[in-house]
Coordinates of C-alpha atoms (C1' of nucleotides) in Angstrom, one line a residue:
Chain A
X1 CA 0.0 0.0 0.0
X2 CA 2.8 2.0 1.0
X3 CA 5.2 1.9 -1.9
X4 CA 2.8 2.8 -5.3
X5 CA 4.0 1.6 -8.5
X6 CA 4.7 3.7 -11.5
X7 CA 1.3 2.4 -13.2
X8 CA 3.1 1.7 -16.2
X9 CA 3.5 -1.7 -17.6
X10 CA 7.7 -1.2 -16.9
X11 CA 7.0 -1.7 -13.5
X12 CA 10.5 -0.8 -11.8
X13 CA 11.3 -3.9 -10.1
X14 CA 8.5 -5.1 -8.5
X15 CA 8.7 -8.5 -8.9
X16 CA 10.3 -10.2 -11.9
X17 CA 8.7 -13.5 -11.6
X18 CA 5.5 -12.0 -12.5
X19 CA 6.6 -10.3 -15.5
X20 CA 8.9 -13.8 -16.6
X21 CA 4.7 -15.7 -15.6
X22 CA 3.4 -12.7 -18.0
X23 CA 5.5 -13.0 -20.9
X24 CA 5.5 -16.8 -21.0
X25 CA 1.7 -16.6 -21.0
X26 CA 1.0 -14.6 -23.7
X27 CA 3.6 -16.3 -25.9
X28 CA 2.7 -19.7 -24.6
X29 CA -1.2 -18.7 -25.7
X30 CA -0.3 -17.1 -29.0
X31 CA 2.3 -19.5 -30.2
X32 CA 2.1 -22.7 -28.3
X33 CA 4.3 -24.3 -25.8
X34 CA 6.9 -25.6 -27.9
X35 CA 7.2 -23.0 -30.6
X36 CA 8.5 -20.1 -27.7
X37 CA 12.0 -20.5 -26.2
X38 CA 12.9 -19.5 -22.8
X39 CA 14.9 -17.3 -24.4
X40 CA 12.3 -15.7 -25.7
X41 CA 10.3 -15.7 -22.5
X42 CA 13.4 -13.7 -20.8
X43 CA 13.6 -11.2 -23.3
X44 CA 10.2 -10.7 -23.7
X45 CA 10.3 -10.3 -19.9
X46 CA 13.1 -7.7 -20.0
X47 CA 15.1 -10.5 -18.0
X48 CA 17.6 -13.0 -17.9
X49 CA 17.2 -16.3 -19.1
X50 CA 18.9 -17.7 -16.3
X51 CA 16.3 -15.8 -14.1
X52 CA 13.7 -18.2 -15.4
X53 CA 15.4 -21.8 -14.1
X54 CA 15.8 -19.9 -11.0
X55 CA 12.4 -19.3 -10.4
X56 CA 10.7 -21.7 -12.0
X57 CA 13.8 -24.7 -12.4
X58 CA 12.2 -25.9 -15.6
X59 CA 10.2 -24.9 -18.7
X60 CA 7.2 -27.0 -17.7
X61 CA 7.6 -25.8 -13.6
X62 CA 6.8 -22.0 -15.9
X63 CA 3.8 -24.1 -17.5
X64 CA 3.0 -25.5 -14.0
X65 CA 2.6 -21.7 -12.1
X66 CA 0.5 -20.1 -14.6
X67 CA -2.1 -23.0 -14.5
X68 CA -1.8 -23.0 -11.1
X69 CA -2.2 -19.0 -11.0
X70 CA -5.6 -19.0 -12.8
X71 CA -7.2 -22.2 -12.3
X72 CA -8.4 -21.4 -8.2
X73 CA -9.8 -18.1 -9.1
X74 CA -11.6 -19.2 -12.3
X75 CA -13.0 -22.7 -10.9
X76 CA -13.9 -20.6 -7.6
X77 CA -16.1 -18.0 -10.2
X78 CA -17.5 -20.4 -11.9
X79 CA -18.8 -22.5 -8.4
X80 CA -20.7 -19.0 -7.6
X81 CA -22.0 -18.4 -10.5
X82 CA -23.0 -21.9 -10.7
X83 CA -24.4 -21.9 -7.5
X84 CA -26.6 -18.5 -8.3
X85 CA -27.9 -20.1 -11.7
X86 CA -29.0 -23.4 -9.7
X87 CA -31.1 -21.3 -7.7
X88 CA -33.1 -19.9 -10.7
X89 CA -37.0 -20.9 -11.2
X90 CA -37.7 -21.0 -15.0
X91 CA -35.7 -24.1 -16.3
X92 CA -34.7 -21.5 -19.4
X93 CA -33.8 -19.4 -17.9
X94 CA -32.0 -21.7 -15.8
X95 CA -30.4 -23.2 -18.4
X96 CA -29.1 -19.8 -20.1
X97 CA -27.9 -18.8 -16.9
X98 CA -26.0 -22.1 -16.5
X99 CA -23.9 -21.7 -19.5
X100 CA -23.3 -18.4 -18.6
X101 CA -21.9 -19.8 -15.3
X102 CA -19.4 -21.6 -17.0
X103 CA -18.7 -19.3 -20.2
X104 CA -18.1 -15.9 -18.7
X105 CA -15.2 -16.3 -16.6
X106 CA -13.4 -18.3 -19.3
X107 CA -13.4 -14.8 -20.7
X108 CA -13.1 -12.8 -17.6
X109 CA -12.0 -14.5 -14.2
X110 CA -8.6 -13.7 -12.5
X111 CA -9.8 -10.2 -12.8
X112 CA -6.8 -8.8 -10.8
X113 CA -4.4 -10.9 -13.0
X114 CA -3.9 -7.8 -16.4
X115 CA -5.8 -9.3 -19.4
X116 CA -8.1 -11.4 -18.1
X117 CA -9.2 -14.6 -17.9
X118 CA -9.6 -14.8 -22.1
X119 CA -5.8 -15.2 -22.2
X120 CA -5.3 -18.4 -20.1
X121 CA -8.2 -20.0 -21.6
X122 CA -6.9 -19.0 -25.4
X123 CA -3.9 -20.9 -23.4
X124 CA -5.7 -24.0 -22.3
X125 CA -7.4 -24.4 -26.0
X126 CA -3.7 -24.3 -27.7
X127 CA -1.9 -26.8 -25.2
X128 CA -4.9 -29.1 -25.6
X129 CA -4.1 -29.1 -29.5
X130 CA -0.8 -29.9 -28.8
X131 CA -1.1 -32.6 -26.3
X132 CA 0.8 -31.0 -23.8
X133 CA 1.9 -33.6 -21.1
X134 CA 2.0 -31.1 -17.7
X135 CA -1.3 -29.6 -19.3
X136 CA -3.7 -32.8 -19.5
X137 CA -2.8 -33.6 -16.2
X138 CA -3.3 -30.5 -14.4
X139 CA -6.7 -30.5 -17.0
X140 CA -7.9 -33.7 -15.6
X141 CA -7.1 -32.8 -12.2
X142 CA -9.0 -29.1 -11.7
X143 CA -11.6 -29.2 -14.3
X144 CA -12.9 -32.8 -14.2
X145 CA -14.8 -31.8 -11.2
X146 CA -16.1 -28.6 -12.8
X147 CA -17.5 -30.3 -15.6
X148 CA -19.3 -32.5 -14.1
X149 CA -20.9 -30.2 -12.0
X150 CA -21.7 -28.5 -15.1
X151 CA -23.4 -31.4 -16.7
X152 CA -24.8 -31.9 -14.1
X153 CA -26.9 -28.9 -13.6
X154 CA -27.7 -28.8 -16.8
X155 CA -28.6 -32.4 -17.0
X156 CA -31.3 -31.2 -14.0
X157 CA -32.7 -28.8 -16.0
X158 CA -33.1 -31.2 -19.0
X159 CA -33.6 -34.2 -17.8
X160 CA -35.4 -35.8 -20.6
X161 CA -32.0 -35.7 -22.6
X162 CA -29.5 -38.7 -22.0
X163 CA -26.5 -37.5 -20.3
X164 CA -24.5 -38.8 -23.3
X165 CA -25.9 -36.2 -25.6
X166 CA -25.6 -33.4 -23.0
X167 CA -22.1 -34.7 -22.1
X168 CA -21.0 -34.4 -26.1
X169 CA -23.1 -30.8 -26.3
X170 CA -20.9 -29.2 -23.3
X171 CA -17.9 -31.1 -25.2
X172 CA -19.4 -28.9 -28.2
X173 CA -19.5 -25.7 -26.3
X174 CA -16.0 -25.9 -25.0
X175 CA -14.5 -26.4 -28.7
X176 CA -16.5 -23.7 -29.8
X177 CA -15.1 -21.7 -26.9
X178 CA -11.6 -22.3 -27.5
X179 CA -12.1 -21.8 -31.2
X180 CA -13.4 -18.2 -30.7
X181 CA -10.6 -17.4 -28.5
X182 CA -7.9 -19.0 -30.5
X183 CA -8.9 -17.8 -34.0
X184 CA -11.2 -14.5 -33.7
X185 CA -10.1 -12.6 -37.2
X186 CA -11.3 -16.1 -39.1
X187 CA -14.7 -14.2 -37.3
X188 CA -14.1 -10.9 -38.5
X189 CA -13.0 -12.0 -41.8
X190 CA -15.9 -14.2 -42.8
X191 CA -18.4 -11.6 -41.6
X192 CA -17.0 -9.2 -43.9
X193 CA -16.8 -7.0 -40.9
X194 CA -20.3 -7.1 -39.7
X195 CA -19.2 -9.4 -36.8
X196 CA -15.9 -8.5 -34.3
X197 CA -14.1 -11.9 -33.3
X198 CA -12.2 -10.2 -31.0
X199 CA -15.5 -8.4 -29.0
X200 CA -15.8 -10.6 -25.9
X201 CA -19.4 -9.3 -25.5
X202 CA -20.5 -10.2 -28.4
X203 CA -18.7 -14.0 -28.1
X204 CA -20.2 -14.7 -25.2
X205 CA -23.6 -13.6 -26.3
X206 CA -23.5 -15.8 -29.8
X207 CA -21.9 -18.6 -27.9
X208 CA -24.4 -18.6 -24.8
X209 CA -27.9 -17.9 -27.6
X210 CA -26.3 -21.3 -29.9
X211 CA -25.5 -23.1 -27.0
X212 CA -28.6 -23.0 -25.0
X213 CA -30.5 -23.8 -28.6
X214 CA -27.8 -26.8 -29.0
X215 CA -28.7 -28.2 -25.2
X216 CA -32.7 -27.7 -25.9
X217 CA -32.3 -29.8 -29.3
X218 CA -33.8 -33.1 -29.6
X219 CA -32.5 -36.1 -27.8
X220 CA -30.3 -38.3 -30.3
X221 CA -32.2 -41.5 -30.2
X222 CA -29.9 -43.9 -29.5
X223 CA -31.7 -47.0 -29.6
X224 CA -33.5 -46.3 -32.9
X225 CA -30.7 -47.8 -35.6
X226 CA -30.0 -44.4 -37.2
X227 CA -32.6 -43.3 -39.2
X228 CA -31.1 -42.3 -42.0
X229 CA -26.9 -42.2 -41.7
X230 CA -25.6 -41.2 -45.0
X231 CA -21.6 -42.0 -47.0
X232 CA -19.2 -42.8 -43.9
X233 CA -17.5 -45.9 -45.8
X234 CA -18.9 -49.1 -45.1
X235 CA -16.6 -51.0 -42.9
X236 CA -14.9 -50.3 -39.7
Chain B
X1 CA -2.7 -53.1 -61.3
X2 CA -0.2 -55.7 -62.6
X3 CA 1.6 -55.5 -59.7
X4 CA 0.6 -56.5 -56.5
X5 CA 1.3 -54.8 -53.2
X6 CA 1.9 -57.7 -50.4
X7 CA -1.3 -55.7 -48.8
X8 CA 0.8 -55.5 -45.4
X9 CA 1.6 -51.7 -44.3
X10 CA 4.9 -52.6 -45.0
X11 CA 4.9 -52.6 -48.6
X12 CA 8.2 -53.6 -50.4
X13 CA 9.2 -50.1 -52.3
X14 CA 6.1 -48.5 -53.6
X15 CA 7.0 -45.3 -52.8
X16 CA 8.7 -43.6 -49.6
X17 CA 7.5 -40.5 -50.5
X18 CA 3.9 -41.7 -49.6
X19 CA 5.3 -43.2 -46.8
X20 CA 6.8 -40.3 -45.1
X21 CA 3.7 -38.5 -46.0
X22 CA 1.6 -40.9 -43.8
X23 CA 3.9 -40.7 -40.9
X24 CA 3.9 -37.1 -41.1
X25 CA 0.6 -36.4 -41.4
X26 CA 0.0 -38.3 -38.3
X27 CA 2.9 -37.5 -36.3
X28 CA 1.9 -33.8 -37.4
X29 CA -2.1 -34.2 -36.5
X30 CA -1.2 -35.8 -32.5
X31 CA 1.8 -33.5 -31.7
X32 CA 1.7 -30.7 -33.8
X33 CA 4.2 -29.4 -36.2
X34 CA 7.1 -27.8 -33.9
X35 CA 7.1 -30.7 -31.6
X36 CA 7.9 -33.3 -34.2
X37 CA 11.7 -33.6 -36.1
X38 CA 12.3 -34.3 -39.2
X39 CA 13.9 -37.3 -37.9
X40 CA 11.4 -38.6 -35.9
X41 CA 9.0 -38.3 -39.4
X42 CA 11.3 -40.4 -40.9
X43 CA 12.1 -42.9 -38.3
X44 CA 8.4 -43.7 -38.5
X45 CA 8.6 -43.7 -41.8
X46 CA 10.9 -46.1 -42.0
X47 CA 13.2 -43.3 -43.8
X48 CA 16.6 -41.7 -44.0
X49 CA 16.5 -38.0 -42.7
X50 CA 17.9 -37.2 -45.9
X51 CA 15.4 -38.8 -48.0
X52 CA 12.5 -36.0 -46.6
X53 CA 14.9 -33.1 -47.9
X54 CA 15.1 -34.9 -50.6
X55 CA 11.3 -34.9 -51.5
X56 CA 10.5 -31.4 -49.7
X57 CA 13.2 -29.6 -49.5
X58 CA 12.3 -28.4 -45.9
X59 CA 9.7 -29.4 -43.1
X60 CA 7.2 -26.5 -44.2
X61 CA 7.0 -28.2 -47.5
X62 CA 6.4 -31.7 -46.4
X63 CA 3.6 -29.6 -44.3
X64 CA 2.4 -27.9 -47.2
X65 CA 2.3 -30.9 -49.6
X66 CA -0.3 -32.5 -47.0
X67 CA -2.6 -30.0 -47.3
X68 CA -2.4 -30.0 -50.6
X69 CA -3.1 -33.7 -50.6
X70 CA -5.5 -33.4 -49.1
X71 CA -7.6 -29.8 -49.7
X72 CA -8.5 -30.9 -53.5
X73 CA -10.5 -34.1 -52.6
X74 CA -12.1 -33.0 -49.3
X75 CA -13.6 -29.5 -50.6
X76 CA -15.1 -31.2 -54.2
X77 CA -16.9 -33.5 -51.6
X78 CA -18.4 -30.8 -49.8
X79 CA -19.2 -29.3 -52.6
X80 CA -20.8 -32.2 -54.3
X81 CA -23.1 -32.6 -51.2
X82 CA -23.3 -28.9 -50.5
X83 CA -25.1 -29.1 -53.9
X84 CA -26.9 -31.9 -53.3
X85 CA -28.5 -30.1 -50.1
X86 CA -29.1 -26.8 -51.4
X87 CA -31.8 -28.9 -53.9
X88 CA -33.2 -30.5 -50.5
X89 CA -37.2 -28.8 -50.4
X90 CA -37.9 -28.9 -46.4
X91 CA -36.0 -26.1 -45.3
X92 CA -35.6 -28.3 -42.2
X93 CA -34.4 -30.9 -43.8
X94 CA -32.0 -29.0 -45.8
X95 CA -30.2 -27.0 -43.1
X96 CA -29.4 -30.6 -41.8
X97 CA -28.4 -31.9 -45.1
X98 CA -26.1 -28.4 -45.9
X99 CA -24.3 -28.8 -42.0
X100 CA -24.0 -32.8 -42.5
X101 CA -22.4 -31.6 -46.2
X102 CA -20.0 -30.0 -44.1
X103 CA -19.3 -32.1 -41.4
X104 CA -19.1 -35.5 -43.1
X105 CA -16.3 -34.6 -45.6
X106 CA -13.8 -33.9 -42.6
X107 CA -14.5 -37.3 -41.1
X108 CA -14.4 -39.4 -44.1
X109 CA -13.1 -37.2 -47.3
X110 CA -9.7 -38.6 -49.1
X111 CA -11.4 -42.1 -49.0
X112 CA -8.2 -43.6 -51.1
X113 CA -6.0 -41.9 -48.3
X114 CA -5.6 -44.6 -45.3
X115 CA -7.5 -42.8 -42.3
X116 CA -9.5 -40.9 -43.4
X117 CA -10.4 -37.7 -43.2
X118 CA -10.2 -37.0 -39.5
X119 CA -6.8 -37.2 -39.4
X120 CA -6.2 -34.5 -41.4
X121 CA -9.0 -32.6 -40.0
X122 CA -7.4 -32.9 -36.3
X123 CA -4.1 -31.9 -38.3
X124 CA -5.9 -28.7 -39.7
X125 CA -7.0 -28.4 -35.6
X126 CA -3.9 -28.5 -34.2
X127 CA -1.9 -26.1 -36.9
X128 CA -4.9 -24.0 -36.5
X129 CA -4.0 -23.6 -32.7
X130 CA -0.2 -23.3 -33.0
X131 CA -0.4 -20.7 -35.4
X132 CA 1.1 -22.5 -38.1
X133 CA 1.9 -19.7 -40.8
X134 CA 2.1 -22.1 -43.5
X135 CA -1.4 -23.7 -42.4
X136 CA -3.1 -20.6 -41.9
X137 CA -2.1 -19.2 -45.6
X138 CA -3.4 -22.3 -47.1
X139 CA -6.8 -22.2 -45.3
X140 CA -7.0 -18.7 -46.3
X141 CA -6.6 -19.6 -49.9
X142 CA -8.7 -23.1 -49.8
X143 CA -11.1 -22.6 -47.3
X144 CA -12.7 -19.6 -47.0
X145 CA -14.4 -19.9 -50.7
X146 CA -15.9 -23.3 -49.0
X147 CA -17.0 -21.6 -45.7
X148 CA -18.8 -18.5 -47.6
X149 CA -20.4 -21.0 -49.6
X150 CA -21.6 -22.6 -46.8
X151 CA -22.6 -19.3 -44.7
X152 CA -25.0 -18.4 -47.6
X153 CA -26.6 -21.9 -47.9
X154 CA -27.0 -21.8 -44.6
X155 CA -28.3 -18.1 -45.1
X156 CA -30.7 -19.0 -47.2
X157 CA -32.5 -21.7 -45.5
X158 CA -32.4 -19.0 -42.4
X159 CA -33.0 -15.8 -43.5
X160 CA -34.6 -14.3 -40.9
X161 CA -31.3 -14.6 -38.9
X162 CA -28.7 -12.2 -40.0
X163 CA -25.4 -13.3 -41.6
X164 CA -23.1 -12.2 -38.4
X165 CA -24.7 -14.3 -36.4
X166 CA -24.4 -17.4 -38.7
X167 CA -20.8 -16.8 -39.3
X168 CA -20.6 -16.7 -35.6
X169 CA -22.8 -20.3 -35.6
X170 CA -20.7 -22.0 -37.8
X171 CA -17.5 -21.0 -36.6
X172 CA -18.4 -22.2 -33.2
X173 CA -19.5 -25.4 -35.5
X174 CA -16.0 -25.9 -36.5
X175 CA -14.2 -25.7 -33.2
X176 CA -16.9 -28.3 -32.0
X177 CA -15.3 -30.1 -34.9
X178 CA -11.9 -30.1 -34.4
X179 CA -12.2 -30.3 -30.7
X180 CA -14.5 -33.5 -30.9
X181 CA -11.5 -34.6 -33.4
X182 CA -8.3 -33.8 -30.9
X183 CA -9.9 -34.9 -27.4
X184 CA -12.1 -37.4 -28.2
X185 CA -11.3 -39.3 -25.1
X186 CA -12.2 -36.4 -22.6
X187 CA -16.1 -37.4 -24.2
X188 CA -15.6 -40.8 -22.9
X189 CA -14.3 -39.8 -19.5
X190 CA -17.3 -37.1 -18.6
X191 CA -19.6 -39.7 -19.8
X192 CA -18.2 -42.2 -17.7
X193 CA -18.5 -44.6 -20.8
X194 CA -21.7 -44.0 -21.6
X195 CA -20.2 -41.8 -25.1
X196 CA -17.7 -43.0 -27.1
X197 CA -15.5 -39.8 -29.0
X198 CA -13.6 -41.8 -31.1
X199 CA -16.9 -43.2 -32.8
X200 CA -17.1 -41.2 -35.8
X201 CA -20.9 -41.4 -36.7
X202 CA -21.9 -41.2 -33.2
X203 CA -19.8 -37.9 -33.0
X204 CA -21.4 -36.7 -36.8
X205 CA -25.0 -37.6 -35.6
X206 CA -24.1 -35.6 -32.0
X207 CA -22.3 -32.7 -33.9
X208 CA -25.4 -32.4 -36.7
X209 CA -28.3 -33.1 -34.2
X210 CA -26.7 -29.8 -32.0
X211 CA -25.4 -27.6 -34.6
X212 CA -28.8 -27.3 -36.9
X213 CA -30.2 -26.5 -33.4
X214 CA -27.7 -23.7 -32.8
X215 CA -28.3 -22.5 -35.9
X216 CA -32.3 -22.1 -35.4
X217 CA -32.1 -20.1 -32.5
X218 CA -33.1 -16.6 -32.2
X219 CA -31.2 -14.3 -33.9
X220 CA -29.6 -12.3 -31.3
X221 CA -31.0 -8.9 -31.5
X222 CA -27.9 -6.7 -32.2
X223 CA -29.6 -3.3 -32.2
X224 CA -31.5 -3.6 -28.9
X225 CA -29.3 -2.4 -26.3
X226 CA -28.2 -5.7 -24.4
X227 CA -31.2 -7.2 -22.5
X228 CA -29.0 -8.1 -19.4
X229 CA -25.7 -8.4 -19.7
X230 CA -24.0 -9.5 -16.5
X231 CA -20.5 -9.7 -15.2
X232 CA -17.7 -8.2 -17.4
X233 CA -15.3 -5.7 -15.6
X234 CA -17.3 -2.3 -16.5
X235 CA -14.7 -0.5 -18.4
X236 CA -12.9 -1.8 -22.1
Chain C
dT1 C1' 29.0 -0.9 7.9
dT2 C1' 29.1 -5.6 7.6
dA3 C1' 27.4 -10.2 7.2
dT4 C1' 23.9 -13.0 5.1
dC5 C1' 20.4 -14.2 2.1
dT6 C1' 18.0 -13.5 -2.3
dT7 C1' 18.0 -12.4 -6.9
dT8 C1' 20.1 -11.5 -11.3
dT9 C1' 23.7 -12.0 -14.7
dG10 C1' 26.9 -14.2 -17.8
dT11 C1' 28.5 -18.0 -19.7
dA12 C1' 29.0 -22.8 -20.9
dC13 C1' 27.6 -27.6 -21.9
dG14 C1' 25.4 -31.3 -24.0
dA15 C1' 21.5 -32.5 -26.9
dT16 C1' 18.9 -31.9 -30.7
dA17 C1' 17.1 -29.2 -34.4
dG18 C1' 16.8 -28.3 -39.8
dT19 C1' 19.2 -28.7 -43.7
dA20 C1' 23.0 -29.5 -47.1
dC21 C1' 25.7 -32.6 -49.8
dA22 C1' 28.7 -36.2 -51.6
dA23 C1' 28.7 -41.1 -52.0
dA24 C1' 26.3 -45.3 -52.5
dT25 C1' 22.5 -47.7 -54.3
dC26 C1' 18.5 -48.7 -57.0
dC27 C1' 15.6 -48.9 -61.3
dC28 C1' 14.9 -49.3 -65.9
dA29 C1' 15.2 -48.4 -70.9
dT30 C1' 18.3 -49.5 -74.3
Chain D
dA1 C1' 24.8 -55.8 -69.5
dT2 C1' 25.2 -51.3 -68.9
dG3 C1' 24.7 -46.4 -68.7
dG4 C1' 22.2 -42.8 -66.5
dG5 C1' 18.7 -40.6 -64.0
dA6 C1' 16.2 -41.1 -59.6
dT7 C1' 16.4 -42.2 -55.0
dT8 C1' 18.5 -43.4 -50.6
dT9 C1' 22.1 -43.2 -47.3
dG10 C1' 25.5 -41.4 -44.2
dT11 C1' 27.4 -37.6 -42.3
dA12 C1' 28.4 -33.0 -41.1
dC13 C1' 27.6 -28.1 -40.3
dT14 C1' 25.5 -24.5 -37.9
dA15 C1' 21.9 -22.8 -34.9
dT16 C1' 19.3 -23.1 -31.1
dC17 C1' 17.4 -25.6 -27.4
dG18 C1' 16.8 -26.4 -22.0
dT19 C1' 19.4 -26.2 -18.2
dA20 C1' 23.4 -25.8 -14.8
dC21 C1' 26.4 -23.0 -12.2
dA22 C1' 29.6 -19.7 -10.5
dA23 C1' 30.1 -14.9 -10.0
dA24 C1' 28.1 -10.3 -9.5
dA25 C1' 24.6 -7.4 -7.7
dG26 C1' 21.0 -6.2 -4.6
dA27 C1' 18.5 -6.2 -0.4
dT28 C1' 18.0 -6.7 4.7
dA29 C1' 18.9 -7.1 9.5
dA30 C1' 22.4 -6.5 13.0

DNA sequence: TTATCTTTTGTACGATAGTACAAATCCCAT
DNA sequence: ATGGGATTTGTACTATCGTACAAAAGATAA
């Protein structure tokens, strides 16, 4: 409280680690895990690369921290709001709010951390292309629960659609998520200009209207043998 | 067709080229471009390091002939049964028929190429998210004429909804896409087993039945003012 | 100030990357 | 069989990678 930064981004020297957990995550979200150096993370940083091992000992211990950094506040966000949308009368309501619950702070939590939430989830969606080792298992460990909870909820406020279909509808929503995070100008571009990839606003609001429509569809009738199930070759 | 292959995958000396296409393409698709080496390409392969300079002169170009292996075959099938759709007379019907003319192709398309599809549709995934400059020219130049052809057959089985909004629909259909294609095993998990995400058609009939959903929602009025809009830090 | 602990710097090492290139080998028409 | 183009092999070069580590610099309490 005392000592008041400068307010710029060239903090003085408040804490090098945090610009090093900075740098790393906006490279690691823009250009994947494997494609940035640690060199680049340094002088990106405005520090050593030595600095780096020293604070984090390895390239994946960096990986580890910024997971770690944003995955509490965003799973904690997304339990209240969660909570508040269970607590909602209509079931449409319900269900919009739901969704909601679980798209907003992908865009926003870690409010305190600069940039917002939008930039570790852009994060998650590229080290899930890539396979990423440390990421799938901090993945399986933090958000399992999360997403269960969600399907749940949402399974209670649809209950005449099998689980299966709602669990591959959520599976739905979060690749359409990442997608709009990881590739927002494809957005843009195809729009002609008329729609802003990059407008968080606007994202969520498209994602949340198709996504509620998506959970309301039909149940896929499972037991029926495909009504009509067109090429796909014949074996396998 | 006078000679014959022994039919195992290890086939005498038809061609190494294809070969360390193959091994490429999937080495490429599971870990992404920057986290494979040339020699591990031709190590699966069966190759010498040597012979992939040989055939494309650098790893972008061994990249870049994939695509172009595969871009041909997969966009004349969707437009073949983009065509085919458009002359469907239920507008219901026909939304599901254009959106099943886009999905399908990326499961199945290249039929004489081993695999499928899929494979190179996760590969198209996972450049996508590391930012692949190579990749993202060549879906510039391929793809977009394919996804604006879409967009307005889509357009015009909808057109009370306005175009933003189904260029926003159908890009969140294609990271539902790709995401079904590189985690399908995170399906099986939240569904405890119920799901299978490795089963193509059950993932095509799941990705159809939701999508022609999203895209029949309400449009989402633009020029009303925001009818609640929650969360989201106040300023930006 | 001085002693001690933390942090940053500079540099180096071994591993591996992409690519180049000459030699060896293969294939096939003549 | 043989000559010649196509292909494969083996190897080497340079660049860069992640990481280690000692020395320098900075901070803190006595």
């Amino acid at each position: 409280m005392v000592r008041k930064s400068t307010s710029k981004e060239t903090a003085r020297k408040p804490n090098m680690r945090e610009a090093i957990l900075a740098a790393a995550e906006e490279l690691f979200a823009i250009n994947g895990f494997n494609a940035v150096s640690v060199r680049d993370i340094a002088q990106a940083a405005g520090a050593n690369p030595g600095s780096v091992t020293y604070h984090f000992k390895t390239k994946d211990g960096l990986l580890l921290e910024i997971y770690r950094r944003h995955c509490g506040p965003m799973n904690l966000r997304r339990s209240e709001l969660l909570a508040a949308a269970r607590r909602v009368r209509d079931l449409q309501d319900r269900l919009e709010a739901i969704v909601r619950a679980y798209v907003v702070p992908a865009f926003t939590s870690g409010s305190d951390l600069a940039g917002g939430g939008a930039r570790f989830t852009r994060l998650r969606a590229v080290m899930s292309a890539e396979g990423n080792e440390v990421a799938r298992k901090i993945i399986a460990q933090t958000f399992d629960d999360t997403s269960h909870a969600f399907i749940d909820a949402i399974h209670e406020s649809l209950p005449h659609i099998p689980r299966a279909d709602i669990v591959w509808r959520s599976h739905f929503l979060l690749g359409a998520l990442y997608y709009s995070l990881v590739t927002p100008e494809r957005v843009s571009r195809l729009s002609r200009g008329e729609a802003d990839g990059s407008d968080a606003a606007g994202a969520i609001e498209q994602l949340v209207q198709a996504t509620v429509a998506a959970f309301q569809a039909p149940a896929l009738d499972q037991t029926a043998p495909a009504r009509r199930r067109p090429a796909l070759s014949s074996k396998t």
